[in-house]
Amino acid sequence: MGGKGSAKRKKKGKKSGDPRKQGQERAGGAVHNEYRGASFTNSQVLGQGSLTASTYVQQYAPVPTALDALPVLPQEFSGRADDLAFILDVLDPERPAGVAAVAVLSGWGGVGKTTLAYAAGHAAQQRGWFSGVLLVDLRGYDSHPAQAEDALEALLRSLGVRPEHLPPPGAGRDALYRSQLNARQEAGERLLVVADNASALAQVQPLIPPGHHGMLVTSRHGLAGLGRLRTVNRLQPEDAVTLLDAALKKNDPDDARVEEDPGAAERVVLACGCLPLALQITAALLAQDPGQPLSERADALSEAEGVLDGLSDGERSLRAMFDQSLERLSPQEQDLFRLLSLNSGPDISTAAAAVLAGQPQPAAERLLRLLAASHLIERNPAVRGRWQMHDLLRAYANEQAEAVKARGRDPRRRYDQAHTRLIEYYTEHATAADTLFRPPGSAVSSRFADREQALAWFDAERENLIATAHTTPQAGLELVFALGRYLTWRRRLQDLVIVQSLALDACRTLNDTRNEAGVRHNLGNTLQELRRFDDALHAHETARTLFQQTGDTHGQASAWNNLGNTLRELRRFDDALHAHETARTLLQQTGDTHGQASAWNNLGNTLQELRRFDDALHAHETARTLYQQTGDTHGQASAWNSLGLTLRELRRFDDALHAHETGRTLYQQTGDTHGQAMAWNNLGVAYRGLARFDDGVAAGRHAVEMLVAAEDWFRAGEAWGELAMTLAAAGADPGQVCAAWSESAAAYTHAGADEEAAASRAHADSTEILDK
C-alpha cells in the first residue's frame, strides 16, 4: 500500500489535457484515439500441429500517457461537503488493509454525480494521494453504451500502451490492464480511475484496479458489489442558491439578481428541485434574458404543466435526461413508473402501489426496488415500505401517463381503472381504521388489530388521504366521515376543515341533503375547536334544520348537543342549557345511552357557568355512570375531568384532585395526549388550592409542554396563565412569574385570539406582581 506522498512521475510527452477532445473518435461510447499505419499479421500456433490462426491488427501511432484527465471544476460548484468527506475517506491511502478504495456514486440524472467525482479527484490529488487520474465515459444511458472492452482499450491507451501491444477484443485486455497498473504500483505510483456514467456492473467490473489504486464510479443505478455506495442527493437550498448566483455571474460578473431578490432566488431553486442540471439550465436561460426578474422565472417554473418545458436551453434538457433513464427500464418498470403519478399524495406504500399496478404485492415490491435502484423513485427515509418521487420526476411521470392515455380508449380506461382501484383502497382502509375510534358497541373492522395499528396507518397515509379527497366528489364525501375522528384525535383541525369543506361541496354537487347535514354538523364541531364560534353556530343551526327535514331524530339530538357547546362559548348560557336539555330528551327517546352521557356531561359544563354547582355535580356524576355502562373509557375520562372542575368550585380540592388524577390516567389508557394535557392543567390548579405549590408548578409545566407540542395555542395560553398564578402563590421569583405571563400572552397571540386583551391582561398581572 502506498503512502500519502505521491511518487515522482516518469517523464511523459506533451500534456494531452482531456483525452476526449484531442483528435479522438467514439466507438460504442468509449474514448478511442485515431490510428494510422498499415496492418500486420499476428500468427499463433494452436496445439502441436501446424494449424495457425491469423489476426489482423491495425498499427497505431505511439500514444503518450494521459494521466491528467480531470476537467477543471466549474466555478459554480458548491456544497457537497459531506459527500466529499465520504469519498475522500474511501480513497485515503491510509485506509485499513484489505479495504478496496472504490466508491460508487449513484443518483438520478442531473443531480451532479460527475462533477462531484471530479471534485473528489481534484481534492485527492491536492492531498498528494494519486500520481494521475484515468477518466473514461461509459455512456451507459446512450442508445449504444460502451462495452467493457471499449473502455479497457481507452484506459490502456491512456496508460501509454502502444497500439501494437493492444490485444484484440476478448483476448486478455483486462489482464494487460491489471498488469499495467501493478507495474505502476511497483514503481510507487498510485492512480485514480474515474468510470463515469455506468449503467451496468458488466461495464465496470473489468475496470476495477488492483492493489492500492483508487476508483470512482458514477451511475444512475445503485451498482452494489463494486465498492462503498453513496447516494448523491439534490443540493441543500442555500447551496443551490449559491450555485445559481455563481452560474449567473460566470456569464455576467455584474448580474446581481440573486442578491437583489433572495426570496425569488429561493423560489427558483426550489422549483428546480435544487438539482444542479436544472439550475444550470435555468441560469443559461436567465443569462440569455438579462432583464428577466427572478420572480418572473420562478412563476413560470411553478406552473406544474410547464415546468419541464422551462428546463431546456436548447442544448441541455431535463426531460431528455429523464427519457434516457426511462428507456433503460423494462416495460413493466416503465408502466409502474407512469402509474405512480396517479397517486395524489407525497409518497406511496408498497401495498397501495400493488393495488395501483394490479399486481401481487411481492411482484410490485420487486418493481419498486428496481425503480429505486434506477433513482426514479426513492425509499422514504423515515418509514420503511414507503416510496416517494421528486416533484420534477412526478411531473415527468404524469407527462408519460398522459401520453399513454392519449393513444386510445383502451389505455385511458386501464389508467382510469387503476386510479379507481387506488381510491377504493384508500377509502376502504380509512373506513376500516375509523371503526377503532367509534363509540363502544359499534362494529369494529378486523382489518386492523387495534387502535394503535389504525393510528399508525392513518399517520402514514394522512397526506395521501387528504389529497385523494380532492380527486372526486364521492371520494371527498366518503373520506370526510372516515377521517373525522382521527384528525380530531390528532388535533389536525385545519386539515379537517379542508376535508369537510370538500365534502360539503360534494354534497351540493350530488344534491345529497342527508349527508350534508352530517358534514355541516361535524364542520361546526371543528370550527368550535378552532374558536370560530359564529361560524360554528351557523353550521350547527343549519345541520339541525337539515336533520329535521330528513326526519333524523338522532341527528337532531347531536346537533342540539353541539349547538349548546357553541352557545356556551358565546356566553349564551341559558340558550346553551335549553339546547343540551333538548338533546338529552331526544337521545332518551332514541334510547342512545352513550349519546345521553355526552349530553349530561355538556349540560354539567353549562350548569357550572351558571354557577349551579350542585346541579352540575349531579350532571357529571350521571354522565360518568352512563359512560361506565357503555364501556367508554375516553368518555369516562372526560366526565371525571369535568367533575373535578365542579368539585374545585365547591372547594372540595381533595376530591377534585382525585377526579383529575383519574381522568388523566384514563386519558393515558386511551392514548389521548391532548386530554392528558388538559387534565395536567386542572391538576395544577387543584394542587394550588391545596397549597401544594411544588406539585402544582410541576403539573402546570407538564400541561404547557404538552399543549405547545399539540399546537393548541389558546389552551396553552390558559395553561401558562394558570402556571403564572401558581408560581405567584408559591412566592416564586417575580421574574419567573412575569415570564410565565409573557408566555401566556405570546400563546394567545399565536392563537389569534383576543391578542390585545391577552397582552393587556399579562402586562397588568405582571405589573401587579412586581409592585408587590
mmCIF file with all atom_site columns, N, CA and C in Angstrom, residues 626-648:
data_model
loop_
_atom_site.group_PDB
_atom_site.id
_atom_site.type_symbol
_atom_site.label_atom_id
_atom_site.label_alt_id
_atom_site.label_comp_id
_atom_site.label_asym_id
_atom_site.label_entity_id
_atom_site.label_seq_id
_atom_site.pdbx_PDB_ins_code
_atom_site.Cartn_x
_atom_site.Cartn_y
_atom_site.Cartn_z
_atom_site.occupancy
_atom_site.B_iso_or_equiv
_atom_site.pdbx_formal_charge
_atom_site.auth_seq_id
_atom_site.auth_comp_id
_atom_site.auth_asym_id
_atom_site.auth_atom_id
_atom_site.pdbx_PDB_model_num
ATOM 1  N N  . LEU A 1 626 ? -73.151 6.681  33.072 1.00 0.00 ? 626 LEU A N  1
ATOM 2  C CA . LEU A 1 626 ? -73.605 6.219  31.758 1.00 0.00 ? 626 LEU A CA 1
ATOM 3  C C  . LEU A 1 626 ? -72.423 5.811  30.880 1.00 0.00 ? 626 LEU A C  1
ATOM 4  N N  . TYR A 1 627 ? -71.332 6.560  30.952 1.00 0.00 ? 627 TYR A N  1
ATOM 5  C CA . TYR A 1 627 ? -70.139 6.176  30.197 1.00 0.00 ? 627 TYR A CA 1
ATOM 6  C C  . TYR A 1 627 ? -69.593 4.832  30.689 1.00 0.00 ? 627 TYR A C  1
ATOM 7  N N  . GLN A 1 628 ? -69.640 4.616  31.989 1.00 0.00 ? 628 GLN A N  1
ATOM 8  C CA . GLN A 1 628 ? -69.196 3.329  32.534 1.00 0.00 ? 628 GLN A CA 1
ATOM 9  C C  . GLN A 1 628 ? -70.076 2.197  32.017 1.00 0.00 ? 628 GLN A C  1
ATOM 10 N N  . GLN A 1 629 ? -71.390 2.446  31.931 1.00 0.00 ? 629 GLN A N  1
ATOM 11 C CA . GLN A 1 629 ? -72.312 1.421  31.440 1.00 0.00 ? 629 GLN A CA 1
ATOM 12 C C  . GLN A 1 629 ? -72.022 1.045  29.989 1.00 0.00 ? 629 GLN A C  1
ATOM 13 N N  . THR A 1 630 ? -71.598 2.021  29.194 1.00 0.00 ? 630 THR A N  1
ATOM 14 C CA . THR A 1 630 ? -71.315 1.741  27.780 1.00 0.00 ? 630 THR A CA 1
ATOM 15 C C  . THR A 1 630 ? -69.878 1.290  27.547 1.00 0.00 ? 630 THR A C  1
ATOM 16 N N  . GLY A 1 631 ? -69.044 1.322  28.603 1.00 0.00 ? 631 GLY A N  1
ATOM 17 C CA . GLY A 1 631 ? -67.656 0.881  28.470 1.00 0.00 ? 631 GLY A CA 1
ATOM 18 C C  . GLY A 1 631 ? -66.766 1.867  27.729 1.00 0.00 ? 631 GLY A C  1
ATOM 19 N N  . ASP A 1 632 ? -67.151 3.132  27.734 1.00 0.00 ? 632 ASP A N  1
ATOM 20 C CA . ASP A 1 632 ? -66.387 4.149  27.009 1.00 0.00 ? 632 ASP A CA 1
ATOM 21 C C  . ASP A 1 632 ? -65.346 4.769  27.940 1.00 0.00 ? 632 ASP A C  1
ATOM 22 N N  . THR A 1 633 ? -64.114 4.284  27.867 1.00 0.00 ? 633 THR A N  1
ATOM 23 C CA . THR A 1 633 ? -63.043 4.777  28.740 1.00 0.00 ? 633 THR A CA 1
ATOM 24 C C  . THR A 1 633 ? -62.753 6.247  28.480 1.00 0.00 ? 633 THR A C  1
ATOM 25 N N  . HIS A 1 634 ? -62.734 6.622  27.216 1.00 0.00 ? 634 HIS A N  1
ATOM 26 C CA . HIS A 1 634 ? -62.431 8.013  26.889 1.00 0.00 ? 634 HIS A CA 1
ATOM 27 C C  . HIS A 1 634 ? -63.525 8.935  27.398 1.00 0.00 ? 634 HIS A C  1
ATOM 28 N N  . GLY A 1 635 ? -64.779 8.521  27.268 1.00 0.00 ? 635 GLY A N  1
ATOM 29 C CA . GLY A 1 635 ? -65.874 9.321  27.803 1.00 0.00 ? 635 GLY A CA 1
ATOM 30 C C  . GLY A 1 635 ? -65.791 9.452  29.310 1.00 0.00 ? 635 GLY A C  1
ATOM 31 N N  . GLN A 1 636 ? -65.421 8.366  29.992 1.00 0.00 ? 636 GLN A N  1
ATOM 32 C CA . GLN A 1 636 ? -65.253 8.420  31.447 1.00 0.00 ? 636 GLN A CA 1
ATOM 33 C C  . GLN A 1 636 ? -64.174 9.428  31.826 1.00 0.00 ? 636 GLN A C  1
ATOM 34 N N  . ALA A 1 637 ? -63.079 9.440  31.051 1.00 0.00 ? 637 ALA A N  1
ATOM 35 C CA . ALA A 1 637 ? -62.007 10.399 31.323 1.00 0.00 ? 637 ALA A CA 1
ATOM 36 C C  . ALA A 1 637 ? -62.531 11.823 31.248 1.00 0.00 ? 637 ALA A C  1
ATOM 37 N N  . SER A 1 638 ? -63.338 12.107 30.229 1.00 0.00 ? 638 SER A N  1
ATOM 38 C CA . SER A 1 638 ? -63.901 13.446 30.064 1.00 0.00 ? 638 SER A CA 1
ATOM 39 C C  . SER A 1 638 ? -64.829 13.794 31.225 1.00 0.00 ? 638 SER A C  1
ATOM 40 N N  . ALA A 1 639 ? -65.672 12.819 31.626 1.00 0.00 ? 639 ALA A N  1
ATOM 41 C CA . ALA A 1 639 ? -66.600 13.069 32.727 1.00 0.00 ? 639 ALA A CA 1
ATOM 42 C C  . ALA A 1 639 ? -65.854 13.309 34.037 1.00 0.00 ? 639 ALA A C  1
ATOM 43 N N  . TRP A 1 640 ? -64.823 12.508 34.327 1.00 0.00 ? 640 TRP A N  1
ATOM 44 C CA . TRP A 1 640 ? -64.030 12.691 35.542 1.00 0.00 ? 640 TRP A CA 1
ATOM 45 C C  . TRP A 1 640 ? -63.361 14.071 35.539 1.00 0.00 ? 640 TRP A C  1
ATOM 46 N N  . ASN A 1 641 ? -62.841 14.487 34.403 1.00 0.00 ? 641 ASN A N  1
ATOM 47 C CA . ASN A 1 641 ? -62.157 15.777 34.328 1.00 0.00 ? 641 ASN A CA 1
ATOM 48 C C  . ASN A 1 641 ? -63.137 16.917 34.596 1.00 0.00 ? 641 ASN A C  1
ATOM 49 N N  . SER A 1 642 ? -64.333 16.826 33.973 1.00 0.00 ? 642 SER A N  1
ATOM 50 C CA . SER A 1 642 ? -65.351 17.859 34.195 1.00 0.00 ? 642 SER A CA 1
ATOM 51 C C  . SER A 1 642 ? -65.845 17.836 35.637 1.00 0.00 ? 642 SER A C  1
ATOM 52 N N  . LEU A 1 643 ? -65.987 16.638 36.183 1.00 0.00 ? 643 LEU A N  1
ATOM 53 C CA . LEU A 1 643 ? -66.401 16.504 37.572 1.00 0.00 ? 643 LEU A CA 1
ATOM 54 C C  . LEU A 1 643 ? -65.395 17.194 38.500 1.00 0.00 ? 643 LEU A C  1
ATOM 55 N N  . GLY A 1 644 ? -64.114 17.047 38.200 1.00 0.00 ? 644 GLY A N  1
ATOM 56 C CA . GLY A 1 644 ? -63.083 17.701 39.010 1.00 0.00 ? 644 GLY A CA 1
ATOM 57 C C  . GLY A 1 644 ? -63.220 19.205 39.006 1.00 0.00 ? 644 GLY A C  1
ATOM 58 N N  . LEU A 1 645 ? -63.608 19.792 37.865 1.00 0.00 ? 645 LEU A N  1
ATOM 59 C CA . LEU A 1 645 ? -63.789 21.238 37.790 1.00 0.00 ? 645 LEU A CA 1
ATOM 60 C C  . LEU A 1 645 ? -64.899 21.696 38.728 1.00 0.00 ? 645 LEU A C  1
ATOM 61 N N  . THR A 1 646 ? -66.000 20.921 38.751 1.00 0.00 ? 646 THR A N  1
ATOM 62 C CA . THR A 1 646 ? -67.119 21.291 39.616 1.00 0.00 ? 646 THR A CA 1
ATOM 63 C C  . THR A 1 646 ? -66.741 21.135 41.089 1.00 0.00 ? 646 THR A C  1
ATOM 64 N N  . LEU A 1 647 ? -66.047 20.041 41.426 1.00 0.00 ? 647 LEU A N  1
ATOM 65 C CA . LEU A 1 647 ? -65.608 19.830 42.801 1.00 0.00 ? 647 LEU A CA 1
ATOM 66 C C  . LEU A 1 647 ? -64.669 20.938 43.262 1.00 0.00 ? 647 LEU A C  1
ATOM 67 N N  . ARG A 1 648 ? -63.873 21.425 42.352 1.00 0.00 ? 648 ARG A N  1
ATOM 68 C CA . ARG A 1 648 ? -62.962 22.519 42.701 1.00 0.00 ? 648 ARG A CA 1
ATOM 69 C C  . ARG A 1 648 ? -63.734 23.786 43.031 1.00 0.00 ? 648 ARG A C  1
#
